[in-house]
mmCIF file of C-alpha atoms in Angstrom:
data_model
loop_
_atom_site.group_PDB
_atom_site.id
_atom_site.type_symbol
_atom_site.label_atom_id
_atom_site.label_comp_id
_atom_site.label_asym_id
_atom_site.label_seq_id
_atom_site.Cartn_x
_atom_site.Cartn_y
_atom_site.Cartn_z
ATOM 1 C CA MET A 19 87.195 114.370 33.001
ATOM 2 C CA LYS A 20 87.239 116.940 30.446
ATOM 3 C CA ARG A 21 83.933 117.775 28.753
ATOM 4 C CA THR A 22 83.394 117.152 24.938
ATOM 5 C CA PRO A 23 82.921 120.179 22.877
ATOM 6 C CA LEU A 24 79.506 119.874 21.412
ATOM 7 C CA TYR A 25 78.841 120.095 25.287
ATOM 8 C CA ILE A 26 80.673 123.495 25.880
ATOM 9 C CA PHE A 27 79.406 124.876 22.415
ATOM 10 C CA ALA A 28 75.076 123.483 24.344
ATOM 11 C CA ARG A 29 76.317 125.175 27.583
ATOM 12 C CA THR A 30 77.702 128.448 26.377
ATOM 13 C CA PHE A 31 75.431 129.236 23.168
ATOM 14 C CA LEU A 32 71.949 127.529 23.619
ATOM 15 C CA PRO A 33 70.879 128.183 27.429
ATOM 16 C CA TRP A 34 67.594 130.623 25.570
ATOM 17 C CA PHE A 35 67.005 127.483 23.676
ATOM 18 C CA PHE A 36 66.576 125.271 26.448
ATOM 19 C CA ARG A 37 64.462 127.682 28.791
ATOM 20 C CA THR A 38 62.161 127.876 25.779
ATOM 21 C CA VAL A 39 61.391 124.876 24.885
ATOM 22 C CA MET A 40 62.440 122.888 27.283
ATOM 23 C CA PRO A 41 61.696 125.366 31.171
ATOM 24 C CA ILE A 42 62.633 123.333 34.407
ATOM 25 C CA ARG A 43 62.639 124.233 38.245
ATOM 26 C CA VAL A 44 65.431 122.352 39.492
ATOM 27 C CA ARG A 45 65.159 121.100 43.371
ATOM 28 C CA GLY A 46 68.091 119.412 45.174
ATOM 29 C CA ILE A 47 71.237 120.223 42.766
ATOM 30 C CA GLU A 48 73.552 121.237 45.793
ATOM 31 C CA ASN A 49 72.918 116.776 46.500
ATOM 32 C CA LEU A 50 75.479 115.736 43.060
ATOM 33 C CA PRO A 51 78.371 115.822 43.957
ATOM 34 C CA LYS A 52 81.411 118.588 42.026
ATOM 35 C CA ASN A 53 84.097 116.586 39.821
ATOM 36 C CA SER A 54 83.493 113.109 41.728
ATOM 37 C CA ARG A 55 82.274 109.772 40.503
ATOM 38 C CA THR A 56 78.830 109.070 41.083
ATOM 39 C CA ILE A 57 76.030 107.144 39.111
ATOM 40 C CA LEU A 58 72.439 109.194 38.277
ATOM 41 C CA CYS A 59 70.154 107.806 38.732
ATOM 42 C CA CYS A 60 66.906 109.343 37.280
ATOM 43 C CA ASN A 61 63.558 108.078 35.262
ATOM 44 C CA HIS A 62 62.631 108.168 31.944
ATOM 45 C CA MET A 63 59.248 109.058 29.954
ATOM 46 C CA SER A 64 60.609 111.055 26.683
ATOM 47 C CA MET A 65 63.594 111.506 24.563
ATOM 48 C CA SER A 66 64.223 115.372 26.348
ATOM 49 C CA ASP A 67 65.104 113.937 29.542
ATOM 50 C CA PRO A 68 68.626 113.781 29.011
ATOM 51 C CA LEU A 69 68.746 117.633 27.537
ATOM 52 C CA ARG A 70 66.753 118.112 30.251
ATOM 53 C CA VAL A 71 69.382 116.868 33.252
ATOM 54 C CA ALA A 72 72.381 118.225 30.991
ATOM 55 C CA TYR A 73 70.515 121.681 31.168
ATOM 56 C CA SER A 74 69.541 121.395 34.726
ATOM 57 C CA GLN A 75 73.371 121.665 35.804
ATOM 58 C CA LYS A 76 76.300 122.621 34.974
ATOM 59 C CA GLN A 77 78.876 119.292 35.612
ATOM 60 C CA GLN A 78 78.772 116.912 31.903
ATOM 61 C CA ILE A 79 77.057 113.560 32.232
ATOM 62 C CA TYR A 80 77.806 111.149 30.051
ATOM 63 C CA PHE A 81 74.900 109.117 29.458
ATOM 64 C CA MET A 82 74.265 105.195 28.869
ATOM 65 C CA ALA A 83 71.725 105.360 25.417
ATOM 66 C CA LYS A 84 70.394 101.980 23.725
ATOM 67 C CA LYS A 85 72.758 101.148 21.173
ATOM 68 C CA GLU A 86 69.628 100.779 18.401
ATOM 69 C CA LEU A 87 69.820 105.502 18.947
ATOM 70 C CA PHE A 88 73.645 104.546 17.504
ATOM 71 C CA HIS A 89 72.520 103.718 13.673
ATOM 72 C CA ASN A 90 71.156 106.450 12.892
ATOM 73 C CA LYS A 91 73.955 108.594 11.951
ATOM 74 C CA LEU A 92 73.116 112.248 12.857
ATOM 75 C CA ILE A 93 71.592 111.567 16.238
ATOM 76 C CA SER A 94 74.958 109.106 16.770
ATOM 77 C CA VAL A 95 77.089 111.982 16.496
ATOM 78 C CA VAL A 96 74.804 114.257 18.042
ATOM 79 C CA ILE A 97 73.953 112.391 21.158
ATOM 80 C CA SER A 98 78.616 111.528 20.786
ATOM 81 C CA GLY A 99 79.625 114.473 20.700
ATOM 82 C CA LEU A 100 77.263 115.321 24.035
ATOM 83 C CA GLY A 101 78.985 112.436 25.710
ATOM 84 C CA ALA A 102 76.088 109.937 25.322
ATOM 85 C CA PHE A 103 77.610 105.880 24.262
ATOM 86 C CA PRO A 104 75.656 102.744 23.442
ATOM 87 C CA VAL A 105 75.094 99.729 25.613
ATOM 88 C CA SER A 106 72.649 97.042 24.849
ATOM 89 C CA ARG A 107 70.376 96.153 26.804
ATOM 90 C CA GLY A 108 70.262 92.790 28.464
ATOM 91 C CA LYS A 109 72.996 91.349 26.812
ATOM 92 C CA GLY A 110 75.869 91.985 29.309
ATOM 93 C CA ASP A 111 77.610 94.607 27.489
ATOM 94 C CA LYS A 112 81.250 94.801 28.241
ATOM 95 C CA THR A 113 82.287 97.055 26.325
ATOM 96 C CA ALA A 114 79.724 100.176 27.878
ATOM 97 C CA ILE A 115 80.264 98.222 31.420
ATOM 98 C CA TYR A 116 84.364 98.856 30.980
ATOM 99 C CA ARG A 117 83.336 102.326 29.419
ATOM 100 C CA ALA A 118 81.060 103.149 32.566
ATOM 101 C CA LYS A 119 84.006 102.428 34.448
ATOM 102 C CA ASP A 120 86.271 104.486 32.924
ATOM 103 C CA ILE A 121 83.840 107.563 33.212
ATOM 104 C CA LEU A 122 84.120 106.746 37.307
ATOM 105 C CA ASN A 123 87.292 106.410 37.847
ATOM 106 C CA GLN A 124 87.910 109.683 35.974
ATOM 107 C CA GLY A 125 86.056 111.281 38.727
ATOM 108 C CA GLY A 126 82.657 111.560 35.980
ATOM 109 C CA ILE A 127 78.994 111.464 36.856
ATOM 110 C CA LEU A 128 77.571 108.434 34.322
ATOM 111 C CA GLY A 129 74.013 108.920 33.944
ATOM 112 C CA ILE A 130 71.592 106.076 33.820
ATOM 113 C CA PHE A 131 67.994 105.570 33.361
ATOM 114 C CA ILE A 132 66.661 103.027 36.068
ATOM 115 C CA GLU A 133 64.163 101.886 34.183
ATOM 116 C CA GLY A 134 66.136 100.641 31.106
ATOM 117 C CA THR A 135 63.034 102.244 28.988
ATOM 118 C CA ARG A 136 61.012 104.949 28.876
ATOM 119 C CA SER A 137 57.299 104.903 30.361
ATOM 120 C CA LYS A 138 54.453 105.385 27.915
ATOM 121 C CA ASP A 139 51.794 106.386 30.476
ATOM 122 C CA GLY A 140 54.568 108.361 33.463
ATOM 123 C CA ASN A 141 54.070 105.604 36.021
ATOM 124 C CA PHE A 142 57.201 103.901 37.004
ATOM 125 C CA LEU A 143 58.369 100.644 35.790
ATOM 126 C CA ARG A 144 60.548 98.358 37.564
ATOM 127 C CA PRO A 145 64.488 99.099 37.796
ATOM 128 C CA LYS A 146 66.821 97.174 36.272
ATOM 129 C CA SER A 147 69.472 96.181 38.105
ATOM 130 C CA GLY A 148 72.809 97.866 36.245
ATOM 131 C CA ALA A 149 73.471 100.923 37.701
ATOM 132 C CA VAL A 150 73.273 99.053 41.559
ATOM 133 C CA MET A 151 75.638 96.488 40.167
ATOM 134 C CA LEU A 152 78.043 99.803 38.428
ATOM 135 C CA ALA A 153 77.856 100.941 41.927
ATOM 136 C CA HIS A 154 78.744 98.043 44.161
ATOM 137 C CA LEU A 155 81.644 96.851 41.471
ATOM 138 C CA CYS A 156 83.321 101.104 41.338
ATOM 139 C CA HIS A 157 82.463 102.014 45.233
ATOM 140 C CA ALA A 158 80.234 104.898 43.711
ATOM 141 C CA PRO A 159 77.238 106.302 45.589
ATOM 142 C CA VAL A 160 73.834 106.556 43.694
ATOM 143 C CA VAL A 161 72.276 110.018 43.197
ATOM 144 C CA PRO A 162 68.574 109.521 42.742
ATOM 145 C CA CYS A 163 67.340 111.951 40.324
ATOM 146 C CA CYS A 164 63.244 112.531 39.103
ATOM 147 C CA ILE A 165 61.691 113.784 36.381
ATOM 148 C CA THR A 166 58.457 115.675 37.175
ATOM 149 C CA PRO A 167 56.074 117.442 34.636
ATOM 150 C CA LYS A 168 54.018 120.348 36.869
ATOM 151 C CA LYS A 169 50.639 119.555 33.886
ATOM 152 C CA GLY A 170 49.934 116.697 32.823
ATOM 153 C CA ARG A 171 51.589 112.403 33.066
ATOM 154 C CA LEU A 172 54.459 113.154 30.687
ATOM 155 C CA PRO A 173 57.172 116.136 30.007
ATOM 156 C CA ARG A 174 56.384 117.876 26.899
ATOM 157 C CA LEU A 175 57.994 120.574 24.790
ATOM 158 C CA PHE A 176 57.753 124.544 26.224
ATOM 159 C CA HIS A 177 56.053 122.883 29.326
ATOM 160 C CA ALA A 178 58.148 123.505 32.398
ATOM 161 C CA CYS A 179 59.422 119.678 34.606
ATOM 162 C CA TYR A 180 60.809 119.524 38.392
ATOM 163 C CA VAL A 181 64.273 117.982 37.730
ATOM 164 C CA SER A 182 64.755 117.015 40.987
ATOM 165 C CA TYR A 183 68.270 115.902 43.004
ATOM 166 C CA GLY A 184 67.832 113.283 45.980
ATOM 167 C CA ALA A 185 70.404 112.955 48.529
ATOM 168 C CA PRO A 186 73.656 110.315 47.694
ATOM 169 C CA ILE A 187 72.652 106.972 48.857
ATOM 170 C CA SER A 188 76.408 105.895 50.037
ATOM 171 C CA GLU A 189 77.263 102.021 48.708
ATOM 172 C CA GLU A 190 76.590 101.284 52.631
ATOM 173 C CA GLU A 191 73.102 102.345 52.321
ATOM 174 C CA LEU A 192 72.438 100.327 48.810
ATOM 175 C CA GLY A 193 73.808 97.182 51.817
ATOM 176 C CA ILE A 194 75.631 94.359 48.214
ATOM 177 C CA GLN A 195 78.257 92.391 49.953
ATOM 178 C CA ASN A 196 78.348 89.799 47.721
ATOM 179 C CA GLY A 197 76.978 91.150 44.372
ATOM 180 C CA THR A 198 73.821 87.986 44.644
ATOM 181 C CA PRO A 199 71.042 89.101 41.821
ATOM 182 C CA SER A 200 68.749 89.146 45.168
ATOM 183 C CA GLU A 201 70.675 91.988 46.451
ATOM 184 C CA TYR A 202 71.245 94.117 43.651
ATOM 185 C CA ARG A 203 67.058 93.856 43.339
ATOM 186 C CA LYS A 204 66.287 94.924 46.297
ATOM 187 C CA ALA A 205 68.945 97.775 46.405
ATOM 188 C CA SER A 206 67.303 98.800 42.962
ATOM 189 C CA LEU A 207 64.527 98.726 44.639
ATOM 190 C CA LEU A 208 65.810 101.126 46.821
ATOM 191 C CA VAL A 209 66.856 103.852 44.280
ATOM 192 C CA MET A 210 63.680 103.220 42.618
ATOM 193 C CA GLN A 211 62.009 104.227 46.005
ATOM 194 C CA ARG A 212 63.892 107.465 46.616
ATOM 195 C CA ILE A 213 62.872 108.209 42.665
ATOM 196 C CA ALA A 214 59.730 107.758 43.338
ATOM 197 C CA ARG A 215 59.771 110.838 46.848
ATOM 198 C CA LEU A 216 60.962 113.449 45.098
ATOM 199 C CA ARG A 217 57.577 113.063 42.514
ATOM 200 C CA GLU A 218 56.091 113.175 45.777
ATOM 201 C CA GLU A 219 57.522 116.376 47.237
ATOM 202 C CA ASP A 220 57.272 117.557 43.712
ATOM 203 C CA LEU A 221 53.751 117.119 43.623
ATOM 204 C CA GLY A 222 52.663 118.406 46.453
ATOM 205 C CA SER A 223 54.665 121.527 46.466
ATOM 206 C CA SER A 224 52.951 122.156 42.612
ATOM 207 C CA VAL A 225 49.567 121.512 45.193
ATOM 208 C CA CYS A 226 50.785 123.986 47.771
ATOM 209 C CA GLN A 227 51.588 126.713 44.845
ATOM 210 C CA ALA A 228 48.672 126.282 43.026
ATOM 211 C CA ALA A 229 46.455 126.710 46.576
ATOM 212 C CA ALA A 230 48.492 129.447 46.918
ATOM 213 C CA LYS A 231 47.302 131.908 43.786
#
């Protein structure tokens, strides 16, 4: 897919801003396929999460975002320009599903916060099934991604975070055969477990670094 003009502008002229305001340490970026249909599933703790993930690599990610964010005209213009599109949560939004399928069919990366909403305390929430449903319908792999603050439980501006990518989870590994609710729930939990494993690795790395100092 062609990158949007606003995304190109931000990637070209604002790297200094992101390095200063939202410093990150990226791990496992080689796990994100290039120019290939992929669903990126990430945990969600802060409004800055999409920007951290977008800044962590060079491919544009087209995020599903809750419809309420698009009610503000200024925010709507900015996030739409960066590739986000609205979804009505819990309503089987066919327009959003068609948009997601179109992104994947064009070889784009679809970004979904698998918990469906932000965690207020940094702990993982129960995953939703929309991401694995799309993976099944579009025959796309799922790449788990985890944002882990290096200090505290929630991401803060000017505080560094890990953005870590896990190995792609294939359609076969998800184990969805008939598209039943129980299969979707089991597959979603698998993705969430992989995200949790990334956090464990990041926190372990932080402990080792602190001990070395």
